[in-house]
Amino acid sequence: MKKIFQILLTLGLIMTPIFAQVHVKWFTNVEPHKESIENILSPMFLLLTLVAAVVLASLTLIIPKMAKWGTVKKMEDRLSSLRKYSRYLLKYGTAVSLMIQMVYGTLFAPEFHVNSTIITVLAWVTIGFLLIPHHISTKIGASILLGLFIYVTIHHGVFYMLDYGFYVAIIGVLLVGNTRLEQAGFPFLYLGTGLSLSWVAVEKWVYPSMALDIVANHHVPTFGFEPSLFVVMAAFIEFVVGYLLVVGVLNRVLGFVVTAIFISTTMLFGMTEVIGHFMIHIVLIIFILEGVSFYNPPIKMHKTKTDQFIFVFLNFIFVLATFLLIYYRFA
């Protein structure tokens, strides 16, 4: 019985991210019910917070040792040779993502339906400029895309659009290409993407009823866990991934694993998942190519392993508490 429980627990922890990357509002029509802060901060939530903090802090000790493995070194060298394609991948990946969205009559996310001819034309013009292999056309396309993002933000609100803040980071990278600010582009991309993932994760804690409806109606396997606990764990996984991107702990090996898991969500949620998260997949692939070579992550401010361990442990708890309180206040 003990072995069976251990197997279920392991599978649950591995497979939880398949649900973690889901935007719950895309797959349910349930009226959102805001959970009380007392119920959110349950003993299990606090326990998972401590466990996550310890695991994340431990990565500062584990990852440097993994980097010394022969297989990992060979993979690192091979991927490093592909870094020159990262900007092209982002530029053309953005164009393809917009194409997919426009074909299905949406912009930025599945719930943002395009009902204006002008917006449709501007979106296709943006795609056209992004497909032209010149940095000036890229900047023009990025500028139009920024205007479209502002337009959608005006109609849906800043709070709502924080879920898609990574688009601002993408636009920023495209705008600073071939300028003296070019080196700041990818760090900004990782910061924006990480913060967006962490922000979206909080939604599952504050509005668990929507996530529970998805688990029930889409027959999401919970691997022996109670659905309510499964939702909390899924949110933790997504929040942790976003946090890792920001602090620079997530390396290429983990990047491979996370990318494979995120892509697998398409098998469960279909085309809506592709429309909504195609750009996230592009960013994660870029991370695999780039590693953290261009990024001076916050963790590097601390030189000793002990300092890094303490920094990640305490910083994770602080960031989680801040995100949760801000989201809860304005939700």
PDB file of N, CA, C and O in Angstrom, residues 246-282:
ATOM      1  N   VAL A 246      12.381  34.064 -13.362  1.00  0.00           N
ATOM      2  CA  VAL A 246      12.776  35.404 -12.914  1.00  0.00           C
ATOM      3  C   VAL A 246      14.118  35.379 -12.189  1.00  0.00           C
ATOM      4  O   VAL A 246      15.002  36.199 -12.467  1.00  0.00           O
ATOM      5  N   VAL A 247      14.290  34.442 -11.261  1.00  0.00           N
ATOM      6  CA  VAL A 247      15.501  34.452 -10.436  1.00  0.00           C
ATOM      7  C   VAL A 247      16.685  33.786 -11.118  1.00  0.00           C
ATOM      8  O   VAL A 247      17.817  33.884 -10.653  1.00  0.00           O
ATOM      9  N   GLY A 248      16.447  33.094 -12.240  1.00  0.00           N
ATOM     10  CA  GLY A 248      17.556  32.514 -12.983  1.00  0.00           C
ATOM     11  C   GLY A 248      18.043  31.188 -12.449  1.00  0.00           C
ATOM     12  O   GLY A 248      19.200  30.817 -12.650  1.00  0.00           O
ATOM     13  N   VAL A 249      17.174  30.445 -11.768  1.00  0.00           N
ATOM     14  CA  VAL A 249      17.548  29.127 -11.263  1.00  0.00           C
ATOM     15  C   VAL A 249      17.273  28.054 -12.311  1.00  0.00           C
ATOM     16  O   VAL A 249      17.977  27.059 -12.407  1.00  0.00           O
ATOM     17  N   LEU A 250      16.258  28.255 -13.109  1.00  0.00           N
ATOM     18  CA  LEU A 250      15.864  27.264 -14.111  1.00  0.00           C
ATOM     19  C   LEU A 250      16.893  27.221 -15.239  1.00  0.00           C
ATOM     20  O   LEU A 250      17.056  28.168 -15.984  1.00  0.00           O
ATOM     21  N   ASN A 251      17.584  26.112 -15.386  1.00  0.00           N
ATOM     22  CA  ASN A 251      18.586  25.993 -16.440  1.00  0.00           C
ATOM     23  C   ASN A 251      18.034  25.201 -17.614  1.00  0.00           C
ATOM     24  O   ASN A 251      16.842  24.894 -17.672  1.00  0.00           O
ATOM     25  N   ARG A 252      18.905  24.857 -18.549  1.00  0.00           N
ATOM     26  CA  ARG A 252      18.433  24.224 -19.778  1.00  0.00           C
ATOM     27  C   ARG A 252      17.821  22.848 -19.544  1.00  0.00           C
ATOM     28  O   ARG A 252      16.837  22.488 -20.190  1.00  0.00           O
ATOM     29  N   VAL A 253      18.401  22.081 -18.656  1.00  0.00           N
ATOM     30  CA  VAL A 253      17.879  20.736 -18.404  1.00  0.00           C
ATOM     31  C   VAL A 253      16.437  20.817 -17.922  1.00  0.00           C
ATOM     32  O   VAL A 253      15.543  20.136 -18.428  1.00  0.00           O
ATOM     33  N   LEU A 254      16.206  21.678 -16.938  1.00  0.00           N
ATOM     34  CA  LEU A 254      14.849  21.861 -16.446  1.00  0.00           C
ATOM     35  C   LEU A 254      13.975  22.510 -17.512  1.00  0.00           C
ATOM     36  O   LEU A 254      12.779  22.248 -17.593  1.00  0.00           O
ATOM     37  N   GLY A 255      14.591  23.355 -18.339  1.00  0.00           N
ATOM     38  CA  GLY A 255      13.847  23.982 -19.423  1.00  0.00           C
ATOM     39  C   GLY A 255      13.288  22.955 -20.389  1.00  0.00           C
ATOM     40  O   GLY A 255      12.147  23.074 -20.860  1.00  0.00           O
ATOM     41  N   PHE A 256      14.074  21.926 -20.696  1.00  0.00           N
ATOM     42  CA  PHE A 256      13.602  20.843 -21.558  1.00  0.00           C
ATOM     43  C   PHE A 256      12.378  20.159 -20.949  1.00  0.00           C
ATOM     44  O   PHE A 256      11.371  19.922 -21.627  1.00  0.00           O
ATOM     45  N   VAL A 257      12.481  19.847 -19.669  1.00  0.00           N
ATOM     46  CA  VAL A 257      11.400  19.134 -18.994  1.00  0.00           C
ATOM     47  C   VAL A 257      10.122  19.964 -18.983  1.00  0.00           C
ATOM     48  O   VAL A 257       9.034  19.484 -19.332  1.00  0.00           O
ATOM     49  N   VAL A 258      10.251  21.225 -18.597  1.00  0.00           N
ATOM     50  CA  VAL A 258       9.077  22.097 -18.502  1.00  0.00           C
ATOM     51  C   VAL A 258       8.446  22.317 -19.871  1.00  0.00           C
ATOM     52  O   VAL A 258       7.220  22.292 -20.020  1.00  0.00           O
ATOM     53  N   THR A 259       9.273  22.510 -20.896  1.00  0.00           N
ATOM     54  CA  THR A 259       8.747  22.716 -22.240  1.00  0.00           C
ATOM     55  C   THR A 259       7.962  21.500 -22.716  1.00  0.00           C
ATOM     56  O   THR A 259       6.869  21.627 -23.278  1.00  0.00           O
ATOM     57  N   ALA A 260       8.506  20.315 -22.487  1.00  0.00           N
ATOM     58  CA  ALA A 260       7.818  19.086 -22.896  1.00  0.00           C
ATOM     59  C   ALA A 260       6.479  18.948 -22.178  1.00  0.00           C
ATOM     60  O   ALA A 260       5.465  18.568 -22.781  1.00  0.00           O
ATOM     61  N   ILE A 261       6.463  19.275 -20.900  1.00  0.00           N
ATOM     62  CA  ILE A 261       5.218  19.173 -20.126  1.00  0.00           C
ATOM     63  C   ILE A 261       4.196  20.186 -20.612  1.00  0.00           C
ATOM     64  O   ILE A 261       3.012  19.875 -20.783  1.00  0.00           O
ATOM     65  N   PHE A 262       4.647  21.422 -20.870  1.00  0.00           N
ATOM     66  CA  PHE A 262       3.722  22.457 -21.319  1.00  0.00           C
ATOM     67  C   PHE A 262       3.135  22.118 -22.686  1.00  0.00           C
ATOM     68  O   PHE A 262       1.956  22.351 -22.940  1.00  0.00           O
ATOM     69  N   ILE A 263       3.960  21.584 -23.572  1.00  0.00           N
ATOM     70  CA  ILE A 263       3.458  21.207 -24.893  1.00  0.00           C
ATOM     71  C   ILE A 263       2.421  20.089 -24.775  1.00  0.00           C
ATOM     72  O   ILE A 263       1.457  20.014 -25.545  1.00  0.00           O
ATOM     73  N   SER A 264       2.588  19.226 -23.785  1.00  0.00           N
ATOM     74  CA  SER A 264       1.653  18.111 -23.608  1.00  0.00           C
ATOM     75  C   SER A 264       0.254  18.581 -23.225  1.00  0.00           C
ATOM     76  O   SER A 264      -0.713  17.829 -23.358  1.00  0.00           O
ATOM     77  N   THR A 265       0.116  19.813 -22.754  1.00  0.00           N
ATOM     78  CA  THR A 265      -1.218  20.313 -22.413  1.00  0.00           C
ATOM     79  C   THR A 265      -2.117  20.378 -23.637  1.00  0.00           C
ATOM     80  O   THR A 265      -3.341  20.314 -23.522  1.00  0.00           O
ATOM     81  N   THR A 266      -1.502  20.505 -24.804  1.00  0.00           N
ATOM     82  CA  THR A 266      -2.276  20.556 -26.039  1.00  0.00           C
ATOM     83  C   THR A 266      -3.062  19.264 -26.239  1.00  0.00           C
ATOM     84  O   THR A 266      -4.175  19.272 -26.772  1.00  0.00           O
ATOM     85  N   MET A 267      -2.502  18.145 -25.807  1.00  0.00           N
ATOM     86  CA  MET A 267      -3.166  16.857 -25.960  1.00  0.00           C
ATOM     87  C   MET A 267      -4.458  16.812 -25.149  1.00  0.00           C
ATOM     88  O   MET A 267      -5.404  16.109 -25.511  1.00  0.00           O
ATOM     89  N   LEU A 268      -4.491  17.568 -24.061  1.00  0.00           N
ATOM     90  CA  LEU A 268      -5.654  17.538 -23.183  1.00  0.00           C
ATOM     91  C   LEU A 268      -6.667  18.618 -23.517  1.00  0.00           C
ATOM     92  O   LEU A 268      -7.871  18.396 -23.444  1.00  0.00           O
ATOM     93  N   PHE A 269      -6.186  19.797 -23.934  1.00  0.00           N
ATOM     94  CA  PHE A 269      -7.085  20.935 -24.110  1.00  0.00           C
ATOM     95  C   PHE A 269      -7.198  21.434 -25.547  1.00  0.00           C
ATOM     96  O   PHE A 269      -7.898  22.395 -25.819  1.00  0.00           O
ATOM     97  N   GLY A 270      -6.481  20.823 -26.470  1.00  0.00           N
ATOM     98  CA  GLY A 270      -6.707  21.078 -27.882  1.00  0.00           C
ATOM     99  C   GLY A 270      -6.281  22.440 -28.396  1.00  0.00           C
ATOM    100  O   GLY A 270      -5.363  23.072 -27.881  1.00  0.00           O
ATOM    101  N   MET A 271      -7.008  22.909 -29.423  1.00  0.00           N
ATOM    102  CA  MET A 271      -6.606  24.094 -30.168  1.00  0.00           C
ATOM    103  C   MET A 271      -6.660  25.365 -29.332  1.00  0.00           C
ATOM    104  O   MET A 271      -5.865  26.282 -29.548  1.00  0.00           O
ATOM    105  N   THR A 272      -7.570  25.436 -28.401  1.00  0.00           N
ATOM    106  CA  THR A 272      -7.637  26.621 -27.541  1.00  0.00           C
ATOM    107  C   THR A 272      -6.326  26.812 -26.798  1.00  0.00           C
ATOM    108  O   THR A 272      -5.839  27.933 -26.626  1.00  0.00           O
ATOM    109  N   GLU A 273      -5.748  25.709 -26.377  1.00  0.00           N
ATOM    110  CA  GLU A 273      -4.455  25.751 -25.693  1.00  0.00           C
ATOM    111  C   GLU A 273      -3.359  26.261 -26.630  1.00  0.00           C
ATOM    112  O   GLU A 273      -2.503  27.051 -26.231  1.00  0.00           O
ATOM    113  N   VAL A 274      -3.391  25.820 -27.882  1.00  0.00           N
ATOM    114  CA  VAL A 274      -2.392  26.261 -28.860  1.00  0.00           C
ATOM    115  C   VAL A 274      -2.498  27.765 -29.084  1.00  0.00           C
ATOM    116  O   VAL A 274      -1.492  28.488 -29.092  1.00  0.00           O
ATOM    117  N   ILE A 275      -3.726  28.246 -29.268  1.00  0.00           N
ATOM    118  CA  ILE A 275      -3.948  29.674 -29.510  1.00  0.00           C
ATOM    119  C   ILE A 275      -3.425  30.511 -28.350  1.00  0.00           C
ATOM    120  O   ILE A 275      -2.768  31.534 -28.540  1.00  0.00           O
ATOM    121  N   GLY A 276      -3.712  30.067 -27.148  1.00  0.00           N
ATOM    122  CA  GLY A 276      -3.373  30.869 -25.981  1.00  0.00           C
ATOM    123  C   GLY A 276      -1.923  30.815 -25.553  1.00  0.00           C
ATOM    124  O   GLY A 276      -1.378  31.801 -25.061  1.00  0.00           O
ATOM    125  N   HIS A 277      -1.275  29.660 -25.747  1.00  0.00           N
ATOM    126  CA  HIS A 277       0.049  29.482 -25.155  1.00  0.00           C
ATOM    127  C   HIS A 277       1.168  29.236 -26.161  1.00  0.00           C
ATOM    128  O   HIS A 277       2.280  28.872 -25.764  1.00  0.00           O
ATOM    129  N   PHE A 278       0.891  29.434 -27.425  1.00  0.00           N
ATOM    130  CA  PHE A 278       1.934  29.220 -28.429  1.00  0.00           C
ATOM    131  C   PHE A 278       3.155  30.090 -28.142  1.00  0.00           C
ATOM    132  O   PHE A 278       4.296  29.638 -28.238  1.00  0.00           O
ATOM    133  N   MET A 279       2.925  31.345 -27.766  1.00  0.00           N
ATOM    134  CA  MET A 279       4.046  32.252 -27.506  1.00  0.00           C
ATOM    135  C   MET A 279       4.848  31.829 -26.277  1.00  0.00           C
ATOM    136  O   MET A 279       6.071  32.002 -26.235  1.00  0.00           O
ATOM    137  N   ILE A 280       4.173  31.274 -25.281  1.00  0.00           N
ATOM    138  CA  ILE A 280       4.890  30.787 -24.102  1.00  0.00           C
ATOM    139  C   ILE A 280       5.839  29.662 -24.502  1.00  0.00           C
ATOM    140  O   ILE A 280       6.983  29.589 -24.035  1.00  0.00           O
ATOM    141  N   HIS A 281       5.367  28.788 -25.384  1.00  0.00           N
ATOM    142  CA  HIS A 281       6.224  27.700 -25.853  1.00  0.00           C
ATOM    143  C   HIS A 281       7.442  28.245 -26.592  1.00  0.00           C
ATOM    144  O   HIS A 281       8.555  27.730 -26.443  1.00  0.00           O
ATOM    145  N   ILE A 282       7.234  29.278 -27.392  1.00  0.00           N
ATOM    146  CA  ILE A 282       8.345  29.896 -28.118  1.00  0.00           C
ATOM    147  C   ILE A 282       9.384  30.443 -27.142  1.00  0.00           C
ATOM    148  O   ILE A 282      10.596  30.244 -27.303  1.00  0.00           O
TER     149      ILE A 282
END
